[in-house]
Amino acid sequence: MMADGAITQRDYWNGEVGARWARNQRRIDAVFAPLTAALFEAACLRVDGSALDIGCGAGDCAIAAARRLGPRGRVVAADLSAPLLAVARERAGIEAPALAPIAFIEADAQTHDFGDAAFEQAISRFGVMFFDDSGAAFANIRKALVPGGRLTFLCWRRIEDNPWITVPRNLVLPLVPEPEPGPADAPGPFRFAEAETLNAVLAQAGFLDITLEAIDRPLTLARSGDGTARDAAEAAADFATELGPVSRLLRDQPASVRADALKRVSDDFAERAVSGAVSLDAGCWLVSARR
Ligand SMILES: C[S@@+](CC[C@H](N)C(=O)[O-])C[C@H]1O[C@@H](n2cnc3c(N)ncnc32)[C@H](O)[C@@H]1O
C-alpha cells in the first residue's frame, strides 16, 4: 500500500505528514469548519446514539459527534496515525470529558473488526480516500453498521473544483519539477472525484440509497486580527503550502525555492484578501449511504 513513492499509508500518516497535520490541527479544523457543519447537518446524529468516525485524525469530528450524542452516547474513532491519535486523545480529555465517551483506536478501517452491527452511524471528514482496497474498507464499515444504519462522509471533488488548492498550486508549479501524474484510482485526496467511481465502490460494498451531493463552500484560510491584508495573506500562504498537494510539491525543494513559493502565494493572497481574510472555494461530495 503505497502513499508517496515507496512508503505505505501507515508510514505516511505516522511520519512527517502526520506530524504536520498534528501541529496544524487547530488551523485545519477552523478552515474546514463550514464543511464540518455540512457533514453534521447531513448526518443528523441521534442523542444517545452510537457513531464510528473513520480516519478521525486529530479528533475534531469525533469530539463534535460526542457533543451531539451526549453522555449516554458512544463514539469510536479510528485512525492509522499514532501522532494524530495522541492529539485527539489529549483534546478529548480537555474538550469533551463529560460528553459521550470516545474510544480513539489505532486501527486500519479496511481490516479492523469494529463489531457486527455495532453503530447507528459512521462518519468521516476526508478519511476514506486513502484505502488500498476501497471495496474491502467500505464493506468492513458497512458490516459495523446496524441494518438501516447510515454512512455519511466528505471527500473532495476534482482538483479543478477546489481553487483553495489550485490557486496556490498554479503559483508554485513554475518553481518545481513537473509532478508525475499517478494512477487515478491510487489512494489520495482526489481518488473519488468522479461520481461514477464513488457510486460504484459504495454499491459494490453493498450500500443502499447512495446519494452524492456536490457542495461548494468558501474556506477562510486565514484572517488577521487587525484586518490587514498582509498578515492574513502570509498566514494563509503558510497554511496553503504546509498541507496537501502543494506541500508535496515543495517537500524536497531547497529552502530558497520554498521561500520563493511562499512569497508568490502570499503576494497573490494579499490581492485577494477582503477585510483581512483570505477565502477560496472548496468543492466536495457530501455522501450518504445506508446499510
Ligand atoms: C486527510 S486526513 C483527515 C483526518 C480527519 N478526519 C480530519 O478531517 O482532520 C486522513 C486521515 O485518514 C487516516 N487514514 C488513512 N488510511 C486509513 C485507514 N486505512 N484506516 C484508518 N485511517 C486511515 C489518516 O491517518 C489520516 O488521519
Coordinates of C-alpha atoms and ligand atoms in Angstrom, one line a residue:
M1 CA 0.0 0.0 0.0
M2 CA 2.0 2.9 -1.4
A3 CA 1.3 6.5 -0.5
D4 CA 4.2 8.5 -2.0
G5 CA 6.9 6.7 -3.8
A6 CA 7.7 3.6 -1.7
I7 CA 6.0 4.3 1.6
T8 CA 2.9 2.8 3.0
Q9 CA -0.2 4.8 4.1
R10 CA 0.6 3.8 7.7
D11 CA 4.1 5.2 7.3
Y12 CA 2.9 8.2 5.5
W13 CA 0.4 9.2 8.2
N14 CA 2.8 8.3 11.0
G15 CA 5.7 10.2 9.5
E16 CA 6.3 13.8 8.5
V17 CA 2.7 14.2 7.1
G18 CA 1.1 13.0 10.3
A19 CA 3.3 15.4 12.3
R20 CA 2.3 18.3 10.0
W21 CA -1.4 17.5 10.4
A22 CA -0.9 17.2 14.2
R23 CA 0.8 20.6 14.5
N24 CA -1.8 22.3 12.2
Q25 CA -4.8 20.7 13.8
R26 CA -6.4 23.9 15.1
R27 CA -5.9 25.7 11.8
I28 CA -7.3 22.7 9.8
D29 CA -10.4 22.5 12.0
A30 CA -11.0 26.2 11.7
V31 CA -10.6 26.2 7.9
F32 CA -12.8 23.1 7.4
A33 CA -15.5 24.4 9.8
P34 CA -18.1 25.1 7.0
L35 CA -17.6 21.7 5.6
T36 CA -17.8 20.0 9.0
A37 CA -21.1 21.8 9.6
A38 CA -22.5 20.4 6.4
L39 CA -21.3 16.9 7.3
F40 CA -23.0 17.0 10.7
E41 CA -26.2 18.6 9.3
A42 CA -26.4 15.7 6.9
A43 CA -25.5 13.0 9.4
C44 CA -28.2 14.2 11.9
L45 CA -26.7 12.1 14.8
R46 CA -29.3 10.9 17.3
V47 CA -28.8 11.9 21.0
D48 CA -27.8 8.7 23.0
G49 CA -26.8 7.0 19.7
S50 CA -23.5 5.5 18.5
A51 CA -21.1 6.7 15.9
L52 CA -17.9 5.4 14.2
D53 CA -15.5 8.1 12.9
I54 CA -13.3 6.7 10.1
G55 CA -9.8 8.2 9.7
C56 CA -10.6 10.5 12.6
G57 CA -7.2 12.3 12.5
A58 CA -6.8 14.8 15.4
G59 CA -10.4 14.1 16.6
D60 CA -12.4 17.2 15.7
C61 CA -15.3 15.3 14.2
A62 CA -15.2 12.6 17.0
I63 CA -15.5 15.3 19.6
A64 CA -18.3 17.1 17.7
A65 CA -20.1 13.7 17.5
A66 CA -19.7 13.2 21.2
R67 CA -21.2 16.6 21.8
R68 CA -24.3 15.7 19.7
L69 CA -24.7 12.2 21.1
G70 CA -24.5 13.4 24.8
P71 CA -23.2 11.5 27.8
R72 CA -25.3 8.3 27.1
G73 CA -23.9 8.1 23.5
R74 CA -20.9 6.2 22.3
V75 CA -18.1 7.2 19.8
V76 CA -15.3 5.0 18.4
A77 CA -12.8 6.9 16.4
A78 CA -10.3 5.0 14.2
D79 CA -7.1 6.1 12.5
L80 CA -3.7 4.7 11.4
S81 CA -1.8 7.6 12.7
A82 CA -0.3 7.5 16.2
P83 CA 0.7 11.2 16.3
L84 CA -2.8 12.3 15.3
L85 CA -4.5 9.9 17.8
A86 CA -2.3 11.3 20.5
V87 CA -3.5 14.9 19.8
A88 CA -7.1 13.6 19.6
R89 CA -6.9 11.9 23.0
E90 CA -5.4 14.9 24.6
R91 CA -8.1 17.2 23.1
A92 CA -10.9 14.9 24.0
G93 CA -9.7 14.9 27.7
I94 CA -9.9 18.7 27.7
E95 CA -12.8 19.5 25.4
A96 CA -15.2 16.5 25.8
P97 CA -14.8 14.9 29.3
A98 CA -18.5 15.0 30.2
L99 CA -19.8 14.0 26.7
A100 CA -20.3 10.7 25.0
P101 CA -17.2 8.5 25.8
I102 CA -14.8 8.4 22.8
A103 CA -12.6 5.4 22.2
F104 CA -9.7 6.5 20.0
I105 CA -8.2 3.4 18.4
E106 CA -5.2 2.8 16.2
A107 CA -6.9 0.7 13.6
D108 CA -7.0 0.1 9.8
A109 CA -10.5 0.7 8.6
Q110 CA -10.0 -1.9 5.9
T111 CA -9.4 -4.8 8.2
H112 CA -10.3 -3.9 11.9
D113 CA -13.1 -5.8 13.5
F114 CA -15.4 -2.9 14.7
G115 CA -18.0 -5.5 15.6
D116 CA -21.1 -6.5 13.7
A117 CA -24.0 -4.1 13.6
A118 CA -22.3 -2.1 16.4
F119 CA -23.0 1.5 15.2
E120 CA -26.0 3.5 14.1
Q121 CA -23.9 5.9 12.1
A122 CA -20.4 6.0 10.5
I123 CA -19.0 9.4 9.6
S124 CA -15.8 10.7 8.0
R125 CA -14.3 14.0 7.1
F126 CA -11.8 13.3 4.3
G127 CA -10.7 10.0 5.9
V128 CA -11.9 7.5 3.3
M129 CA -9.8 8.2 0.2
F130 CA -6.6 6.5 1.3
F131 CA -7.5 2.8 1.3
D132 CA -5.6 0.4 -0.8
D133 CA -8.7 -1.7 -1.1
S134 CA -11.6 0.6 -1.0
G135 CA -14.1 -2.2 -1.6
A136 CA -12.8 -4.1 1.4
A137 CA -12.8 -1.0 3.6
F138 CA -16.4 0.1 2.7
A139 CA -17.6 -3.4 3.2
N140 CA -16.0 -3.6 6.6
I141 CA -17.5 -0.2 7.5
R142 CA -20.9 -1.4 6.3
K143 CA -20.7 -4.5 8.4
A144 CA -20.1 -2.3 11.5
L145 CA -23.4 -0.5 10.9
V146 CA -26.8 -1.7 12.1
P147 CA -29.2 -2.6 9.3
G148 CA -30.5 0.7 8.1
G149 CA -27.6 2.5 9.7
R150 CA -26.0 5.3 7.8
L151 CA -22.6 6.3 6.5
T152 CA -22.1 10.0 5.9
F153 CA -18.8 11.4 4.7
L154 CA -17.0 14.2 2.9
C155 CA -14.4 13.7 0.1
W156 CA -13.0 16.1 -2.4
R157 CA -14.4 16.5 -5.9
R158 CA -11.9 17.2 -8.8
I159 CA -8.9 19.3 -8.1
E160 CA -10.3 21.9 -10.6
D161 CA -13.3 22.3 -8.3
N162 CA -11.0 23.3 -5.4
P163 CA -9.5 26.7 -6.0
W164 CA -8.2 26.7 -2.4
I165 CA -5.7 24.1 -3.8
T166 CA -5.4 25.1 -7.5
V167 CA -4.6 28.8 -6.9
P168 CA -1.5 28.2 -4.7
R169 CA -0.6 25.1 -6.7
N170 CA -0.6 27.0 -10.0
L171 CA 1.6 29.7 -8.4
V172 CA 4.1 27.0 -7.1
L173 CA 4.2 24.8 -10.2
P174 CA 6.6 27.0 -12.3
L175 CA 9.1 26.8 -9.4
V176 CA 9.3 23.0 -9.2
P177 CA 9.8 20.0 -11.5
E178 CA 6.7 18.8 -13.2
P179 CA 5.0 16.3 -10.8
E180 CA 4.5 12.8 -12.2
P181 CA 0.8 12.0 -12.6
G182 CA -0.2 9.0 -10.5
P183 CA -2.9 6.4 -11.4
A184 CA -6.4 8.0 -11.0
D185 CA -7.5 5.2 -8.6
A186 CA -4.4 5.4 -6.3
P187 CA -5.0 6.3 -2.7
G188 CA -5.1 10.1 -2.5
P189 CA -7.3 13.1 -1.9
F190 CA -9.0 13.2 -5.3
R191 CA -9.4 9.5 -6.0
F192 CA -13.2 9.8 -5.6
A193 CA -13.6 12.9 -7.6
E194 CA -15.7 11.1 -10.2
A195 CA -19.2 10.4 -9.0
E196 CA -19.3 7.2 -11.0
T197 CA -16.3 5.7 -9.3
L198 CA -17.6 6.6 -5.9
N199 CA -21.1 5.3 -6.6
A200 CA -19.7 2.0 -7.9
V201 CA -17.4 1.3 -5.0
L202 CA -20.2 2.0 -2.4
A203 CA -22.7 -0.1 -4.4
Q204 CA -20.3 -3.0 -4.7
A205 CA -19.7 -2.8 -0.9
G206 CA -23.5 -3.4 -0.5
F207 CA -24.6 0.1 0.4
L208 CA -28.2 1.3 -0.5
D209 CA -29.8 4.7 -1.1
I210 CA -26.4 6.2 -2.1
T211 CA -26.6 10.0 -2.6
L212 CA -23.8 12.3 -3.6
E213 CA -24.4 16.0 -3.1
A214 CA -21.9 18.4 -4.6
I215 CA -21.3 21.1 -2.1
D216 CA -19.2 24.2 -2.5
R217 CA -18.1 26.3 0.4
P218 CA -15.7 29.3 0.7
L219 CA -12.9 28.3 3.1
T220 CA -11.2 31.1 5.0
L221 CA -7.6 30.1 5.0
A222 CA -6.6 32.9 7.4
R223 CA -7.9 36.1 9.0
S224 CA -5.7 38.8 10.5
G225 CA -6.5 40.1 14.0
D226 CA -6.5 43.7 12.9
G227 CA -7.9 43.4 9.4
T228 CA -4.6 43.9 7.5
A229 CA -4.3 42.0 4.2
R230 CA -0.6 41.3 4.5
D231 CA -0.8 39.4 7.8
A232 CA -3.8 37.3 6.6
A233 CA -2.0 36.6 3.3
E234 CA 1.1 35.4 5.0
A235 CA -0.8 33.1 7.4
A236 CA -3.0 31.8 4.5
A237 CA 0.1 31.2 2.3
D238 CA 1.8 29.3 5.2
F239 CA -1.4 27.2 5.6
A240 CA -1.7 26.5 1.8
T241 CA 1.9 25.4 1.4
E242 CA 2.1 23.4 4.6
L243 CA -0.5 20.8 3.8
G244 CA -1.9 18.7 1.0
P245 CA -0.8 18.7 -2.7
V246 CA 1.1 22.0 -2.5
S247 CA 3.2 20.8 0.4
R248 CA 4.0 17.7 -1.6
L249 CA 5.3 19.8 -4.5
L250 CA 7.6 21.6 -2.1
R251 CA 8.7 18.8 0.2
D252 CA 12.1 18.0 -1.4
Q253 CA 12.9 21.5 -2.6
P254 CA 15.7 23.7 -1.2
A255 CA 14.8 26.4 1.3
S256 CA 15.3 29.1 -1.4
V257 CA 12.5 27.6 -3.6
R258 CA 10.2 27.2 -0.6
A259 CA 10.8 30.8 0.3
D260 CA 10.0 31.9 -3.3
A261 CA 6.9 29.8 -3.3
L262 CA 5.7 31.3 0.0
K263 CA 6.3 34.8 -1.3
R264 CA 4.5 34.2 -4.6
V265 CA 1.4 32.7 -2.8
S266 CA 1.5 35.4 -0.1
D267 CA 1.6 38.2 -2.7
D268 CA -1.3 36.7 -4.6
F269 CA -3.3 36.1 -1.5
A270 CA -2.7 39.7 -0.3
E271 CA -4.5 40.9 -3.5
R272 CA -7.4 38.6 -2.7
A273 CA -7.8 39.5 1.0
V274 CA -11.1 41.1 1.9
S275 CA -11.5 42.8 5.3
G276 CA -8.3 41.0 6.4
A277 CA -9.5 37.5 5.4
V278 CA -8.3 35.2 2.6
S279 CA -11.1 32.9 1.4
L280 CA -11.1 30.5 -1.6
D281 CA -13.7 28.0 -2.7
A282 CA -13.7 24.2 -1.9
G283 CA -15.7 21.6 -3.7
C284 CA -16.7 18.3 -2.1
W285 CA -19.0 15.4 -2.3
L286 CA -21.2 15.1 0.7
V287 CA -22.1 11.4 0.6
S288 CA -24.8 9.5 2.3
A289 CA -25.5 5.7 2.1
R290 CA -27.5 3.2 4.1
R291 CA -26.7 -0.4 5.1
Ligands
LIG1 C1 -6.9 13.8 5.3 S1 -6.7 13.1 6.9 C2 -8.3 13.6 7.6 C3 -8.2 13.5 9.1 C4 -9.5 14.0 9.9 N1 -10.7 13.2 9.5 C5 -9.7 15.4 9.7 O1 -10.7 15.8 8.9 O2 -9.0 16.2 10.2 C6 -7.0 11.4 6.5 C7 -6.9 10.5 7.7 O3 -7.2 9.2 7.3 C8 -6.4 8.3 8.0 N2 -6.3 7.0 7.3 C9 -5.8 6.7 6.1 N3 -5.9 5.4 5.8 C10 -6.6 4.9 6.8 C11 -7.0 3.5 7.1 N4 -6.8 2.5 6.3 N5 -7.7 3.3 8.3 C12 -7.9 4.3 9.2 N6 -7.5 5.6 9.0 C13 -6.9 5.9 7.8 C14 -5.0 9.0 8.1 O4 -4.2 8.5 9.1 C15 -5.5 10.5 8.3 O5 -5.6 10.8 9.7

